[in-house]
PDB file of C-alpha atoms in Angstrom:
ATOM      1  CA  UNK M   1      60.389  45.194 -70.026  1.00 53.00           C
ATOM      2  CA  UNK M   2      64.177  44.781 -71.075  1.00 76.00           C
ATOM      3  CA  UNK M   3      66.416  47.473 -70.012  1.00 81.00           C
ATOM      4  CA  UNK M   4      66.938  48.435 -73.856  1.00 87.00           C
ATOM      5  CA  UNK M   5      63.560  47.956 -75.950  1.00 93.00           C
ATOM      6  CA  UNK M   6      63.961  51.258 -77.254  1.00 95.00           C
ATOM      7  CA  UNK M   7      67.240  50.513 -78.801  1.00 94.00           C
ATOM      8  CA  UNK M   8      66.273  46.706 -79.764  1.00 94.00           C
ATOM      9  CA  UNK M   9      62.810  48.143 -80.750  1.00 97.00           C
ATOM     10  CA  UNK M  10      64.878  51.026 -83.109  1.00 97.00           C
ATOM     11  CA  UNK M  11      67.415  48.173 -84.941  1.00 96.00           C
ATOM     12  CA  UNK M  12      64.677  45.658 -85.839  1.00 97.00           C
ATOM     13  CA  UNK M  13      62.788  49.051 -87.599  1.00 98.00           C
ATOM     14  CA  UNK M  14      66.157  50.132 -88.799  1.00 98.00           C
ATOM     15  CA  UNK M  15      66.677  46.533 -90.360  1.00 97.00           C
ATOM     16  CA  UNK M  16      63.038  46.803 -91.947  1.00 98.00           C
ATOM     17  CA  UNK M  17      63.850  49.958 -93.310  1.00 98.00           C
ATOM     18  CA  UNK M  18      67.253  48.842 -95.248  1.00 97.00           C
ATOM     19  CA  UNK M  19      64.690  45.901 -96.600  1.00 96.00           C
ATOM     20  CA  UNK M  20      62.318  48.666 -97.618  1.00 97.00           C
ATOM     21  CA  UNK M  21      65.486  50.361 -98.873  1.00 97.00           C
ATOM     22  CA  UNK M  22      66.048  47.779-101.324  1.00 96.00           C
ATOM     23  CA  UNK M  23      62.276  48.257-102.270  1.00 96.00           C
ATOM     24  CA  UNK M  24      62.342  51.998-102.841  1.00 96.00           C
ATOM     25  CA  UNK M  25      66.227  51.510-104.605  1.00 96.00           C
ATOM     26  CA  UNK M  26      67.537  53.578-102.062  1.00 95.00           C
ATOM     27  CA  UNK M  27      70.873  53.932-103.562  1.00 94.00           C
ATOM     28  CA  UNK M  28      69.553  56.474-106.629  1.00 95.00           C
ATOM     29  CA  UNK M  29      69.303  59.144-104.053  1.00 94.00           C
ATOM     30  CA  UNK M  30      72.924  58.321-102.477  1.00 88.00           C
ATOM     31  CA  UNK M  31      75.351  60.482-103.646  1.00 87.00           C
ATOM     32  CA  UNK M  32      78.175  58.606-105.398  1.00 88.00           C
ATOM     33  CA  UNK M  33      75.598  55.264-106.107  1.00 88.00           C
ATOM     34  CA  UNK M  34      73.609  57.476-107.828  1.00 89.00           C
ATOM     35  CA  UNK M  35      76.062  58.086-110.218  1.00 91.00           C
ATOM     36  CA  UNK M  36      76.658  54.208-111.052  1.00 92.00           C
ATOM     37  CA  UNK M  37      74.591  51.633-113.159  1.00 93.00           C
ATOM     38  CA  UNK M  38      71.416  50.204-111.774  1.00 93.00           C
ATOM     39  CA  UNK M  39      73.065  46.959-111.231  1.00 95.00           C
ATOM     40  CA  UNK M  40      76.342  48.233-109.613  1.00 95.00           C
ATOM     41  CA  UNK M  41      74.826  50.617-107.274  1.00 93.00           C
ATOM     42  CA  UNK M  42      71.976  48.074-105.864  1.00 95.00           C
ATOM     43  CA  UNK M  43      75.090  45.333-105.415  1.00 95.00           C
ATOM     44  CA  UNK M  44      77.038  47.756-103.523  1.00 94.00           C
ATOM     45  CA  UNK M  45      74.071  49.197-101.489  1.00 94.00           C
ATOM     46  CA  UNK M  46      73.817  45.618-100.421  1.00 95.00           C
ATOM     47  CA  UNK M  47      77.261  44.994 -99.805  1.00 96.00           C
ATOM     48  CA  UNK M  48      77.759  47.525 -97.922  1.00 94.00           C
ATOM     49  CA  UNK M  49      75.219  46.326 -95.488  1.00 95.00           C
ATOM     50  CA  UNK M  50      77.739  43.229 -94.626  1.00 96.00           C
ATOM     51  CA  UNK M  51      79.912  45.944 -91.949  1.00 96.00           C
ATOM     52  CA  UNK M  52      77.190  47.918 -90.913  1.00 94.00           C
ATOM     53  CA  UNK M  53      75.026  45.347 -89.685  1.00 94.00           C
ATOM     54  CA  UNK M  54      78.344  43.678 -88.533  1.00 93.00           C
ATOM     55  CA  UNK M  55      79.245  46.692 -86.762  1.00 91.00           C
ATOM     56  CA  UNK M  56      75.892  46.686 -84.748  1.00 90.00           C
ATOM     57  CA  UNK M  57      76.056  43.114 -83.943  1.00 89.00           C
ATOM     58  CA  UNK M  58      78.842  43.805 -82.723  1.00 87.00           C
ATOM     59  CA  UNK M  59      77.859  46.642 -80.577  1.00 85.00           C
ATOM     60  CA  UNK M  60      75.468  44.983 -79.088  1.00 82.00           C
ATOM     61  CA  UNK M  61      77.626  41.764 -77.743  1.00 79.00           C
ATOM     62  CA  UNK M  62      77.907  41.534 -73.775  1.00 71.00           C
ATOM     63  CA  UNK M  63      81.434  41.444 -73.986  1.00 64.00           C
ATOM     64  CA  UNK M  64      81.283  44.622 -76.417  1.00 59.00           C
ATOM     65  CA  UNK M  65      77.966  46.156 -75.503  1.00 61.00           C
ATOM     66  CA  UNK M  66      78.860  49.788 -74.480  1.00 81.00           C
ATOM     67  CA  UNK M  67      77.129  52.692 -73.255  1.00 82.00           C
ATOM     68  CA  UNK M  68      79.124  54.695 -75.956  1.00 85.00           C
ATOM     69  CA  UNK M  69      78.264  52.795 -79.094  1.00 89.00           C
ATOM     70  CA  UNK M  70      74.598  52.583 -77.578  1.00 90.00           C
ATOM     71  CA  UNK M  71      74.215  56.129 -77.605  1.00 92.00           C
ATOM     72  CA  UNK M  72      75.795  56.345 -81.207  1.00 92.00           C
ATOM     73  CA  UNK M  73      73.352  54.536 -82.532  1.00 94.00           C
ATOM     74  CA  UNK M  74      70.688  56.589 -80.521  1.00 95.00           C
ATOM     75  CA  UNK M  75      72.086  59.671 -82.485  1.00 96.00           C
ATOM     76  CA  UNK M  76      72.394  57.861 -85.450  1.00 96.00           C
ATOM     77  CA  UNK M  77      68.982  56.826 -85.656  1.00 97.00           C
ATOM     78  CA  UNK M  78      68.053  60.655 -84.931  1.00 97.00           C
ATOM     79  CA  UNK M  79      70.299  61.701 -87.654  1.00 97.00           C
ATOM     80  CA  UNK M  80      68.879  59.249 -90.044  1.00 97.00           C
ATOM     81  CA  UNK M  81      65.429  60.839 -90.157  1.00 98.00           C
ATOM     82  CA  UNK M  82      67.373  64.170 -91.095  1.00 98.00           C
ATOM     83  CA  UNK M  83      68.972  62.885 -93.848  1.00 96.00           C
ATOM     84  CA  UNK M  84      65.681  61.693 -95.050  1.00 97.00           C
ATOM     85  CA  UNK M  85      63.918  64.923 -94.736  1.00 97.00           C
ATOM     86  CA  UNK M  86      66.747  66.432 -96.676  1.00 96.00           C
ATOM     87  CA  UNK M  87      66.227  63.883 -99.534  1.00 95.00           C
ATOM     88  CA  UNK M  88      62.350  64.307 -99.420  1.00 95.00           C
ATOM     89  CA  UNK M  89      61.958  65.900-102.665  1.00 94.00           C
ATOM     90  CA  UNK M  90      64.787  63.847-104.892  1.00 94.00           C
ATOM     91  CA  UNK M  91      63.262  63.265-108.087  1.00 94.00           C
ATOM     92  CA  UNK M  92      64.352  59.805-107.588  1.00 94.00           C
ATOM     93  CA  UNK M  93      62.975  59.014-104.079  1.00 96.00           C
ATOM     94  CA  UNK M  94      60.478  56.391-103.782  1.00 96.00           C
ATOM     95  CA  UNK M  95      60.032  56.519 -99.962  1.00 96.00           C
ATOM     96  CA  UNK M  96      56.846  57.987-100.094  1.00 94.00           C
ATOM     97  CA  UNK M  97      53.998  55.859 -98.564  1.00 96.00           C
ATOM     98  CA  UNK M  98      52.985  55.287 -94.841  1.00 96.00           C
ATOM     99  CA  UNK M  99      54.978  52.338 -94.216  1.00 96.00           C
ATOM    100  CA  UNK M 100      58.346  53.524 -95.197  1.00 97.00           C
ATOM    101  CA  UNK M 101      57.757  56.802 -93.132  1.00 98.00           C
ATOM    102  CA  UNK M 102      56.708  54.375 -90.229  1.00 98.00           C
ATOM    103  CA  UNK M 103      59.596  52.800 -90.234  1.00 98.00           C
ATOM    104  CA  UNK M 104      61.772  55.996 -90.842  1.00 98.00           C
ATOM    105  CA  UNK M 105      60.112  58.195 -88.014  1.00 98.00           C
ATOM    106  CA  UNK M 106      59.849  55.200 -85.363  1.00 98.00           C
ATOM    107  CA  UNK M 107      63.468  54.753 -85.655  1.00 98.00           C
ATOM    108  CA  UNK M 108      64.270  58.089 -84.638  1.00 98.00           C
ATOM    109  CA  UNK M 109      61.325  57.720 -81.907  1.00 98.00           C
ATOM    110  CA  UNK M 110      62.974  54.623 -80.437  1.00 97.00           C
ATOM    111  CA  UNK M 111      66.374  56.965 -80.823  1.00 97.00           C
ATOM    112  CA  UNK M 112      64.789  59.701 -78.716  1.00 97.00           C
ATOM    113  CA  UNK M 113      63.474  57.223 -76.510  1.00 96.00           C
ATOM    114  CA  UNK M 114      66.268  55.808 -75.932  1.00 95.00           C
ATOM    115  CA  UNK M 115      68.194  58.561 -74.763  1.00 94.00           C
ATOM    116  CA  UNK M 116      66.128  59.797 -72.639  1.00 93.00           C
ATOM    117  CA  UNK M 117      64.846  57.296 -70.846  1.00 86.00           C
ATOM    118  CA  UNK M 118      67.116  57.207 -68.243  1.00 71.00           C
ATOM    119  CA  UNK M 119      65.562  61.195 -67.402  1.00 68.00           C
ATOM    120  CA  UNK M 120      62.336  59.749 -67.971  1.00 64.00           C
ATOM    121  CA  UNK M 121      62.637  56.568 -65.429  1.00 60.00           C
ATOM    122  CA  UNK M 122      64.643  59.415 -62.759  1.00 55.00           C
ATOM    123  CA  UNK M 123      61.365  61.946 -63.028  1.00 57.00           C
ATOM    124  CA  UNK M 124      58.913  58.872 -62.756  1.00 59.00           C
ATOM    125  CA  UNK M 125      60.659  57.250 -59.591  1.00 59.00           C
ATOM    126  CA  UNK M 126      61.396  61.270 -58.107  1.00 60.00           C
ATOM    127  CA  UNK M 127      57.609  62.285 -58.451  1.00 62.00           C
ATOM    128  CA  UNK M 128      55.780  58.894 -57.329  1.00 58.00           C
ATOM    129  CA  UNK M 129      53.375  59.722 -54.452  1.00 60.00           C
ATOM    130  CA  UNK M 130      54.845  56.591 -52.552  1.00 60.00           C
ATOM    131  CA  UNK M 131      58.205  57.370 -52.950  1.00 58.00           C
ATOM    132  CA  UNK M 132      57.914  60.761 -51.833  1.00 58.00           C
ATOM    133  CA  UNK M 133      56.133  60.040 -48.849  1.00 55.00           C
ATOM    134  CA  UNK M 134      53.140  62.490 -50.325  1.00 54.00           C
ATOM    135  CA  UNK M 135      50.256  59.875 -49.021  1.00 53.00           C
ATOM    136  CA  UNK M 136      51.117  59.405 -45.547  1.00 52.00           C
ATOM    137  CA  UNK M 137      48.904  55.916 -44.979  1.00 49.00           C
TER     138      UNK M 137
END
């Protein structure tokens, strides 16, 4: 299993979900696109895609791969199940059925994951029988 599934697993969700996005017209509920035209606010919604997927591409390059963007995005993808929650009950929020809360909630998962599996891998490897000597064969 690659070193970073959690974080690979949590961008390809994350990249669903902006598709999705585009679905549910996610840029109603965004403060400041909300305020524009139905046409202007979906066009820059998807424009402003172009950096942020940039930036994680970016991120995510060997020569620019870093343990401090990686854990960013870990937080972001925390964060972005917040801001969700907090935008549950906009009258103009169409992220309501399973598949967009799938996507939503495993991106955080894979955020959580992420983070701590470092803790997780240390408590597996610290409490295994064989490498604490427990069955003396």
């Amino acid at each position: 299993m690659p070193e970073q599934i959690f974080l690979y697993t949590g961008i390809v969700l994350f990249i669903l979900h902006e598709v999705d996005a585009i679905r549910c017209k996610e840029w109603r509920i965004f403060p400041g696109l909300s305020l524009l035209n139905e046409q202007m606010g979906y066009l820059l919604f998807l424009l402003a895609h172009i950096p942020l997927f940039f930036l994680i591409y970016d991120g995510l390059t060997p020569i620019q791969s870093s343990s401090t963007f990686i854990k960013g995005f870990d937080i972001f993808m925390i964060l972005h199940l917040i801001v969700h929650l907090l935008f549950i009950k906009h009258k103009k929020n169409e992220f309501k059925d399973y598949i967009s809360w799938t996507l939503i909630i495993g991106i955080a998962i894979c955020g959580i994951l992420d983070l701590t599996k470092d803790s997780i891998s240390y408590l597996m490897i610290s409490f295994h029988p064989i490498n604490n000597n427990i069955l003396n064969i």
